[in-house]
Amino acid sequence: MDFTNKTVVVTGSGRGIGKEIAAQFVRLKANVIISDLDQGAIDETVSQLGSKTFGIKANVTSSDDLGALYEKTLEKFGSLDVLVNNAGITRDTLLVRMDEKDWDMVLDINLKGAFLATKLAAKIMMKQRRGRIINISSIVGLTGNAGQANYSASKAGLIGLTKSAAKELASRGVTVNAIAPGYIQTEMTEKLSDEAKASFLSNIPLKRAGLPSDVAAAVMFLASDEASYITGQVLAVDGGLTM
Ligand code: NAD
């Protein structure tokens, strides 16, 4: 795979899975916009990944920030070829204890953020008559999970958004797919209790936690020319957990 002269925006790429997605795109010669809420993480990532990256701070819940992000992307590199909607958070607790504020925050960042980023990117990609949008959902958007009503609703919503956008944008040469990672080792899952980690591991047929690089490899494929006939799909990267 070769992404020479292609420009990629990865939201939430200051750390974790997003950072690894950015790193794999850089290795495959893309120009990559490192975008995150956290300026310190952006600066560190840009200094580690080198001159093919450019950092832009943007909160995915702000259409003003996202508008400025795409404006700078086009100014710097001249096109927008791939958008990866990766930014996401958890605020886990049982449904009966869940505050409205934690519901709203998770839905705002994980789902509305992807809607806003997709809407603005779609306008650019439709004019170019090409583009790739890849949404990082989760297996809990397929299966549900106790303690994650807000998070799993946001990730299920992202799958609905993926399929609707895929249908609307297909005639303009833009594909939209989702990846549903399982249990991946990052700061997000570091917070899980030892009991929850052990329970995940015992149920994974491949008997290991996933790595950010496992998810990033699937993103590279869906963004590549080889995946041009695939749209509206959800690819689980979960060691077989949901088969
Ligand atoms: P992480 O917490 O390590 O990284 C998330 C990044 O998103 C952070 O850099 C954070 O600053 C950024 N971010 C948060 N809110 C933002 C906002 N409003 N605007 C812009 N950036 C924002 O998480 P991760 O484990 O790397 O997860 C990345 C994605 O993968 C998330 O969407 C997550 O839901 C999904 N996912 C993770 C797992 C897992 O096991 N780690 C499993 C399934 C899905």
mmCIF file of C-alpha atoms and ligand atoms in Angstrom:
data_model
loop_
_atom_site.group_PDB
_atom_site.id
_atom_site.type_symbol
_atom_site.label_atom_id
_atom_site.label_comp_id
_atom_site.label_asym_id
_atom_site.label_seq_id
_atom_site.Cartn_x
_atom_site.Cartn_y
_atom_site.Cartn_z
ATOM 1 C CA MET A 1 0.000 0.000 0.000
ATOM 2 C CA ASP A 2 1.219 3.459 -0.863
ATOM 3 C CA PHE A 3 -0.422 6.737 0.149
ATOM 4 C CA THR A 4 2.045 9.093 -1.573
ATOM 5 C CA ASN A 5 0.389 12.530 -2.155
ATOM 6 C CA LYS A 6 -2.657 11.475 -0.121
ATOM 7 C CA THR A 7 -3.713 13.569 2.863
ATOM 8 C CA VAL A 8 -5.212 11.974 5.929
ATOM 9 C CA VAL A 9 -6.947 13.572 8.937
ATOM 10 C CA VAL A 10 -7.052 11.436 12.095
ATOM 11 C CA THR A 11 -9.086 12.867 14.989
ATOM 12 C CA GLY A 12 -7.861 12.102 18.504
ATOM 13 C CA SER A 13 -4.412 11.148 17.180
ATOM 14 C CA GLY A 14 -2.342 12.556 20.050
ATOM 15 C CA ARG A 15 -2.148 9.118 21.652
ATOM 16 C CA GLY A 16 -3.452 5.531 21.620
ATOM 17 C CA ILE A 17 -5.043 3.978 18.547
ATOM 18 C CA GLY A 18 -5.235 7.296 16.660
ATOM 19 C CA LYS A 19 -1.503 7.890 17.089
ATOM 20 C CA GLU A 20 -0.688 4.410 15.760
ATOM 21 C CA ILE A 21 -3.036 4.956 12.781
ATOM 22 C CA ALA A 22 -1.168 8.195 12.055
ATOM 23 C CA ALA A 23 2.209 6.395 12.383
ATOM 24 C CA GLN A 24 1.212 3.652 9.917
ATOM 25 C CA PHE A 25 -0.037 6.236 7.383
ATOM 26 C CA VAL A 26 3.292 8.105 7.690
ATOM 27 C CA ARG A 27 5.186 4.844 7.055
ATOM 28 C CA LEU A 28 3.072 4.401 3.903
ATOM 29 C CA LYS A 29 4.056 7.936 2.770
ATOM 30 C CA ALA A 30 0.826 9.885 3.453
ATOM 31 C CA ASN A 31 0.653 13.474 4.697
ATOM 32 C CA VAL A 32 -1.067 13.227 8.077
ATOM 33 C CA ILE A 33 -2.892 15.840 10.127
ATOM 34 C CA ILE A 34 -2.493 15.077 13.834
ATOM 35 C CA SER A 35 -5.601 16.479 15.474
ATOM 36 C CA ASP A 36 -6.542 16.288 19.145
ATOM 37 C CA LEU A 37 -7.815 18.299 22.110
ATOM 38 C CA ASP A 38 -4.474 17.957 23.851
ATOM 39 C CA GLN A 39 -1.831 20.339 22.421
ATOM 40 C CA GLY A 40 1.013 18.668 24.371
ATOM 41 C CA ALA A 41 0.135 15.258 22.875
ATOM 42 C CA ILE A 42 -0.094 16.773 19.377
ATOM 43 C CA ASP A 43 3.359 18.367 19.697
ATOM 44 C CA GLU A 44 4.920 15.140 20.977
ATOM 45 C CA THR A 45 3.332 13.057 18.208
ATOM 46 C CA VAL A 46 4.365 15.480 15.459
ATOM 47 C CA SER A 47 7.944 15.541 16.756
ATOM 48 C CA GLN A 48 8.033 11.716 16.849
ATOM 49 C CA LEU A 49 6.407 11.109 13.453
ATOM 50 C CA GLY A 50 8.281 13.789 11.517
ATOM 51 C CA SER A 51 7.889 16.199 8.647
ATOM 52 C CA LYS A 52 4.993 14.484 6.870
ATOM 53 C CA THR A 53 2.752 15.345 9.822
ATOM 54 C CA PHE A 54 1.143 18.657 10.768
ATOM 55 C CA GLY A 55 -0.560 19.284 14.101
ATOM 56 C CA ILE A 56 -3.886 21.105 14.458
ATOM 57 C CA LYS A 57 -5.755 21.372 17.759
ATOM 58 C CA ALA A 58 -9.481 20.729 17.262
ATOM 59 C CA ASN A 59 -12.354 19.668 19.459
ATOM 60 C CA VAL A 60 -14.571 17.359 17.385
ATOM 61 C CA THR A 61 -17.692 18.784 19.060
ATOM 62 C CA SER A 62 -16.976 22.226 17.542
ATOM 63 C CA SER A 63 -17.897 22.794 13.910
ATOM 64 C CA ASP A 64 -15.810 25.995 13.993
ATOM 65 C CA ASP A 65 -12.715 24.015 15.041
ATOM 66 C CA LEU A 66 -13.405 21.383 12.367
ATOM 67 C CA GLY A 67 -13.977 24.031 9.678
ATOM 68 C CA ALA A 68 -10.617 25.593 10.562
ATOM 69 C CA LEU A 69 -8.991 22.130 10.596
ATOM 70 C CA TYR A 70 -10.063 21.361 7.010
ATOM 71 C CA GLU A 71 -9.194 24.871 5.831
ATOM 72 C CA LYS A 72 -5.645 24.469 7.154
ATOM 73 C CA THR A 73 -5.430 20.912 5.766
ATOM 74 C CA LEU A 74 -6.292 22.112 2.250
ATOM 75 C CA GLU A 75 -3.978 25.129 2.559
ATOM 76 C CA LYS A 76 -1.076 22.934 3.666
ATOM 77 C CA PHE A 77 -1.529 19.828 1.475
ATOM 78 C CA GLY A 78 -4.161 20.666 -1.191
ATOM 79 C CA SER A 79 -6.565 17.728 -0.722
ATOM 80 C CA LEU A 80 -8.428 15.668 1.854
ATOM 81 C CA ASP A 81 -8.318 12.010 0.884
ATOM 82 C CA VAL A 82 -9.005 10.117 4.117
ATOM 83 C CA LEU A 83 -10.831 11.030 7.329
ATOM 84 C CA VAL A 84 -10.523 8.716 10.326
ATOM 85 C CA ASN A 85 -13.106 9.513 13.020
ATOM 86 C CA ASN A 86 -11.173 8.113 15.968
ATOM 87 C CA ALA A 87 -11.642 10.605 18.845
ATOM 88 C CA GLY A 88 -13.664 8.999 21.622
ATOM 89 C CA ILE A 89 -14.127 8.831 25.368
ATOM 90 C CA THR A 90 -15.758 6.620 27.984
ATOM 91 C CA ARG A 91 -17.691 7.632 31.116
ATOM 92 C CA ASP A 92 -18.664 4.187 32.410
ATOM 93 C CA THR A 93 -21.229 3.467 35.090
ATOM 94 C CA LEU A 94 -24.424 1.485 35.456
ATOM 95 C CA LEU A 95 -27.464 2.905 33.695
ATOM 96 C CA VAL A 96 -29.366 3.711 36.874
ATOM 97 C CA ARG A 97 -26.428 5.754 38.160
ATOM 98 C CA MET A 98 -25.586 7.478 34.894
ATOM 99 C CA ASP A 99 -25.800 11.290 34.950
ATOM 100 C CA GLU A 100 -27.333 13.091 31.993
ATOM 101 C CA LYS A 101 -24.081 15.019 31.700
ATOM 102 C CA ASP A 102 -22.075 11.804 31.199
ATOM 103 C CA TRP A 103 -24.622 10.578 28.656
ATOM 104 C CA ASP A 104 -24.473 13.873 26.750
ATOM 105 C CA MET A 105 -20.680 14.161 26.836
ATOM 106 C CA VAL A 106 -20.099 10.673 25.435
ATOM 107 C CA LEU A 107 -22.770 11.045 22.740
ATOM 108 C CA ASP A 108 -21.457 14.533 21.836
ATOM 109 C CA ILE A 109 -17.833 13.485 21.351
ATOM 110 C CA ASN A 110 -18.226 9.946 20.009
ATOM 111 C CA LEU A 111 -21.258 10.401 17.752
ATOM 112 C CA LYS A 112 -22.017 14.078 17.103
ATOM 113 C CA GLY A 113 -18.274 14.731 16.679
ATOM 114 C CA ALA A 114 -18.115 12.100 13.918
ATOM 115 C CA PHE A 115 -21.260 13.544 12.293
ATOM 116 C CA LEU A 116 -19.782 17.063 12.220
ATOM 117 C CA ALA A 117 -16.380 15.892 10.951
ATOM 118 C CA THR A 118 -18.031 13.690 8.299
ATOM 119 C CA LYS A 119 -20.440 16.403 7.117
ATOM 120 C CA LEU A 120 -17.654 18.926 6.470
ATOM 121 C CA ALA A 121 -15.287 16.324 4.968
ATOM 122 C CA ALA A 122 -18.043 15.012 2.690
ATOM 123 C CA LYS A 123 -18.464 18.442 1.090
ATOM 124 C CA ILE A 124 -14.767 18.471 0.142
ATOM 125 C CA MET A 125 -14.653 14.809 -0.930
ATOM 126 C CA MET A 126 -17.825 15.065 -3.034
ATOM 127 C CA LYS A 127 -16.229 17.908 -5.029
ATOM 128 C CA GLN A 128 -13.029 15.839 -5.452
ATOM 129 C CA ARG A 129 -15.208 12.838 -6.403
ATOM 130 C CA ARG A 130 -13.064 10.612 -4.206
ATOM 131 C CA GLY A 131 -12.481 9.986 -0.529
ATOM 132 C CA ARG A 132 -12.419 7.504 2.310
ATOM 133 C CA ILE A 133 -14.114 7.883 5.683
ATOM 134 C CA ILE A 134 -13.349 5.334 8.398
ATOM 135 C CA ASN A 135 -15.201 5.422 11.704
ATOM 136 C CA ILE A 136 -13.723 3.795 14.800
ATOM 137 C CA SER A 137 -16.752 2.217 16.442
ATOM 138 C CA SER A 138 -16.510 -0.660 18.958
ATOM 139 C CA ILE A 139 -17.769 -4.212 19.386
ATOM 140 C CA VAL A 140 -19.952 -2.905 22.236
ATOM 141 C CA GLY A 141 -21.875 -0.963 19.569
ATOM 142 C CA LEU A 142 -22.817 -4.412 18.224
ATOM 143 C CA THR A 143 -23.285 -6.345 21.459
ATOM 144 C CA GLY A 144 -24.006 -3.759 24.198
ATOM 145 C CA ASN A 145 -22.116 -3.870 27.495
ATOM 146 C CA ALA A 146 -23.185 -3.532 31.127
ATOM 147 C CA GLY A 147 -21.848 -0.245 32.497
ATOM 148 C CA GLN A 148 -21.499 1.327 29.050
ATOM 149 C CA ALA A 149 -25.033 2.368 27.997
ATOM 150 C CA ASN A 150 -23.806 5.796 26.831
ATOM 151 C CA TYR A 151 -20.660 4.475 25.109
ATOM 152 C CA SER A 152 -22.340 1.514 23.399
ATOM 153 C CA ALA A 153 -25.247 3.724 22.221
ATOM 154 C CA SER A 154 -22.719 6.176 20.732
ATOM 155 C CA LYS A 155 -20.828 3.363 18.979
ATOM 156 C CA ALA A 156 -24.045 1.745 17.672
ATOM 157 C CA GLY A 157 -25.087 5.192 16.425
ATOM 158 C CA LEU A 158 -21.763 5.471 14.622
ATOM 159 C CA ILE A 159 -22.589 2.289 12.707
ATOM 160 C CA GLY A 160 -25.935 3.806 11.609
ATOM 161 C CA LEU A 161 -24.111 6.979 10.571
ATOM 162 C CA THR A 162 -21.558 4.893 8.629
ATOM 163 C CA LYS A 163 -24.212 3.037 6.623
ATOM 164 C CA SER A 164 -26.323 6.141 5.900
ATOM 165 C CA ALA A 165 -23.296 8.182 4.828
ATOM 166 C CA ALA A 166 -22.069 5.247 2.694
ATOM 167 C CA LYS A 167 -25.406 5.220 0.831
ATOM 168 C CA GLU A 168 -25.418 8.999 0.339
ATOM 169 C CA LEU A 169 -21.801 9.340 -0.795
ATOM 170 C CA ALA A 170 -21.251 6.203 -2.900
ATOM 171 C CA SER A 171 -22.250 7.853 -6.186
ATOM 172 C CA ARG A 172 -19.519 10.487 -5.621
ATOM 173 C CA GLY A 173 -16.724 7.933 -5.214
ATOM 174 C CA VAL A 174 -16.560 8.253 -1.428
ATOM 175 C CA THR A 175 -16.578 5.074 0.686
ATOM 176 C CA VAL A 176 -17.554 5.012 4.368
ATOM 177 C CA ASN A 177 -16.777 2.039 6.612
ATOM 178 C CA ALA A 178 -16.521 1.305 10.328
ATOM 179 C CA ILE A 179 -14.075 -0.717 12.369
ATOM 180 C CA ALA A 180 -15.283 -2.317 15.582
ATOM 181 C CA PRO A 181 -12.248 -2.948 17.804
ATOM 182 C CA GLY A 182 -12.540 -5.362 20.714
ATOM 183 C CA TYR A 183 -10.306 -5.122 23.769
ATOM 184 C CA ILE A 184 -7.263 -3.081 22.692
ATOM 185 C CA GLN A 185 -4.398 -2.143 25.061
ATOM 186 C CA THR A 186 -4.430 1.673 25.428
ATOM 187 C CA GLU A 187 -4.876 4.282 28.180
ATOM 188 C CA MET A 188 -8.643 3.945 27.674
ATOM 189 C CA THR A 189 -8.659 0.253 28.665
ATOM 190 C CA GLU A 190 -5.916 0.665 31.274
ATOM 191 C CA LYS A 191 -8.698 2.035 33.532
ATOM 192 C CA LEU A 192 -10.610 -1.292 33.467
ATOM 193 C CA SER A 193 -10.571 -3.404 36.635
ATOM 194 C CA ASP A 194 -8.297 -6.484 36.682
ATOM 195 C CA GLU A 195 -11.481 -8.559 36.831
ATOM 196 C CA ALA A 196 -12.901 -6.953 33.671
ATOM 197 C CA LYS A 197 -9.552 -7.403 31.855
ATOM 198 C CA ALA A 198 -9.379 -11.081 32.867
ATOM 199 C CA SER A 199 -12.965 -11.646 31.770
ATOM 200 C CA PHE A 200 -12.290 -10.100 28.334
ATOM 201 C CA LEU A 201 -9.118 -12.173 27.892
ATOM 202 C CA SER A 202 -10.745 -15.467 28.816
ATOM 203 C CA ASN A 203 -13.442 -14.910 26.166
ATOM 204 C CA ILE A 204 -11.145 -13.904 23.284
ATOM 205 C CA PRO A 205 -10.589 -16.916 20.972
ATOM 206 C CA LEU A 206 -7.131 -15.632 19.932
ATOM 207 C CA LYS A 207 -6.234 -15.388 23.663
ATOM 208 C CA ARG A 208 -4.608 -11.968 23.652
ATOM 209 C CA ALA A 209 -5.597 -8.339 23.912
ATOM 210 C CA GLY A 210 -5.424 -6.406 20.658
ATOM 211 C CA LEU A 211 -2.776 -3.793 19.943
ATOM 212 C CA PRO A 212 -3.310 -0.348 18.392
ATOM 213 C CA SER A 213 -1.329 -1.694 15.405
ATOM 214 C CA ASP A 214 -3.992 -4.401 14.827
ATOM 215 C CA VAL A 215 -6.650 -1.686 14.440
ATOM 216 C CA ALA A 216 -4.386 0.582 12.377
ATOM 217 C CA ALA A 217 -3.652 -2.250 9.899
ATOM 218 C CA ALA A 218 -7.393 -2.597 9.208
ATOM 219 C CA VAL A 219 -7.646 1.183 8.692
ATOM 220 C CA MET A 220 -4.779 1.052 6.143
ATOM 221 C CA PHE A 221 -6.630 -1.611 4.173
ATOM 222 C CA LEU A 222 -9.980 0.241 4.163
ATOM 223 C CA ALA A 223 -8.205 3.453 3.099
ATOM 224 C CA SER A 224 -6.276 1.729 0.286
ATOM 225 C CA ASP A 225 -7.103 1.466 -3.429
ATOM 226 C CA GLU A 226 -7.512 -2.280 -2.878
ATOM 227 C CA ALA A 227 -10.654 -1.598 -0.776
ATOM 228 C CA SER A 228 -12.378 0.577 -3.399
ATOM 229 C CA TYR A 229 -15.355 -1.832 -3.741
ATOM 230 C CA ILE A 230 -16.095 -1.993 -0.009
ATOM 231 C CA THR A 231 -18.502 0.478 1.578
ATOM 232 C CA GLY A 232 -21.010 0.568 4.440
ATOM 233 C CA GLN A 233 -19.286 -2.318 6.234
ATOM 234 C CA VAL A 234 -18.334 -2.956 9.850
ATOM 235 C CA LEU A 235 -15.064 -4.850 10.327
ATOM 236 C CA ALA A 236 -14.563 -6.337 13.805
ATOM 237 C CA VAL A 237 -10.911 -6.358 14.948
ATOM 238 C CA ASP A 238 -11.452 -8.297 18.136
ATOM 239 C CA GLY A 239 -9.524 -11.575 18.151
ATOM 240 C CA GLY A 240 -12.763 -13.396 17.339
ATOM 241 C CA LEU A 241 -14.670 -12.145 20.413
ATOM 242 C CA THR A 242 -17.909 -11.367 18.556
ATOM 243 C CA MET A 243 -17.923 -14.138 15.940
HETATM 244 P P1 NAD B 1 -7.439 7.117 24.162
HETATM 245 O O1 NAD B 1 -8.222 7.641 25.298
HETATM 246 O O2 NAD B 1 -6.078 6.538 24.422
HETATM 247 O O3 NAD B 1 -7.263 8.257 23.041
HETATM 248 C C1 NAD B 1 -8.355 9.059 22.619
HETATM 249 C C2 NAD B 1 -7.825 10.377 22.078
HETATM 250 O O4 NAD B 1 -8.975 11.168 21.701
HETATM 251 C C3 NAD B 1 -7.053 11.196 23.124
HETATM 252 O O5 NAD B 1 -5.829 11.648 22.560
HETATM 253 C C4 NAD B 1 -7.986 12.342 23.461
HETATM 254 O O6 NAD B 1 -7.308 13.556 23.808
HETATM 255 C C5 NAD B 1 -8.753 12.508 22.138
HETATM 256 N N1 NAD B 1 -10.031 13.197 22.346
HETATM 257 C C6 NAD B 1 -10.933 13.022 23.351
HETATM 258 N N2 NAD B 1 -11.951 13.882 23.223
HETATM 259 C C7 NAD B 1 -11.710 14.611 22.099
HETATM 260 C C8 NAD B 1 -12.405 15.666 21.441
HETATM 261 N N3 NAD B 1 -13.552 16.161 21.929
HETATM 262 N N4 NAD B 1 -11.882 16.181 20.299
HETATM 263 C C9 NAD B 1 -10.704 15.712 19.815
HETATM 264 N N5 NAD B 1 -9.994 14.725 20.404
HETATM 265 C C10 NAD B 1 -10.496 14.183 21.537
HETATM 266 O O7 NAD B 1 -8.387 6.060 23.448
HETATM 267 P P2 NAD B 1 -8.080 4.844 22.432
HETATM 268 O O8 NAD B 1 -8.152 3.598 23.210
HETATM 269 O O9 NAD B 1 -6.881 5.152 21.613
HETATM 270 O O10 NAD B 1 -9.414 4.902 21.549
HETATM 271 C C11 NAD B 1 -9.468 5.475 20.246
HETATM 272 C C12 NAD B 1 -10.817 5.132 19.632
HETATM 273 O O11 NAD B 1 -10.972 3.714 19.574
HETATM 274 C C13 NAD B 1 -11.999 5.662 20.459
HETATM 275 O O12 NAD B 1 -13.021 6.099 19.592
HETATM 276 C C14 NAD B 1 -12.453 4.432 21.211
HETATM 277 O O13 NAD B 1 -13.809 4.518 21.581
HETATM 278 C C15 NAD B 1 -12.197 3.356 20.193
HETATM 279 N N6 NAD B 1 -12.083 2.017 20.768
HETATM 280 C C16 NAD B 1 -11.095 1.714 21.667
HETATM 281 C C17 NAD B 1 -11.036 0.419 22.180
HETATM 282 C C18 NAD B 1 -9.975 0.014 23.162
HETATM 283 O O14 NAD B 1 -10.041 -1.126 23.627
HETATM 284 N N7 NAD B 1 -8.998 0.853 23.485
HETATM 285 C C19 NAD B 1 -11.977 -0.534 21.806
HETATM 286 C C20 NAD B 1 -12.967 -0.182 20.911
HETATM 287 C C21 NAD B 1 -13.008 1.090 20.389
#
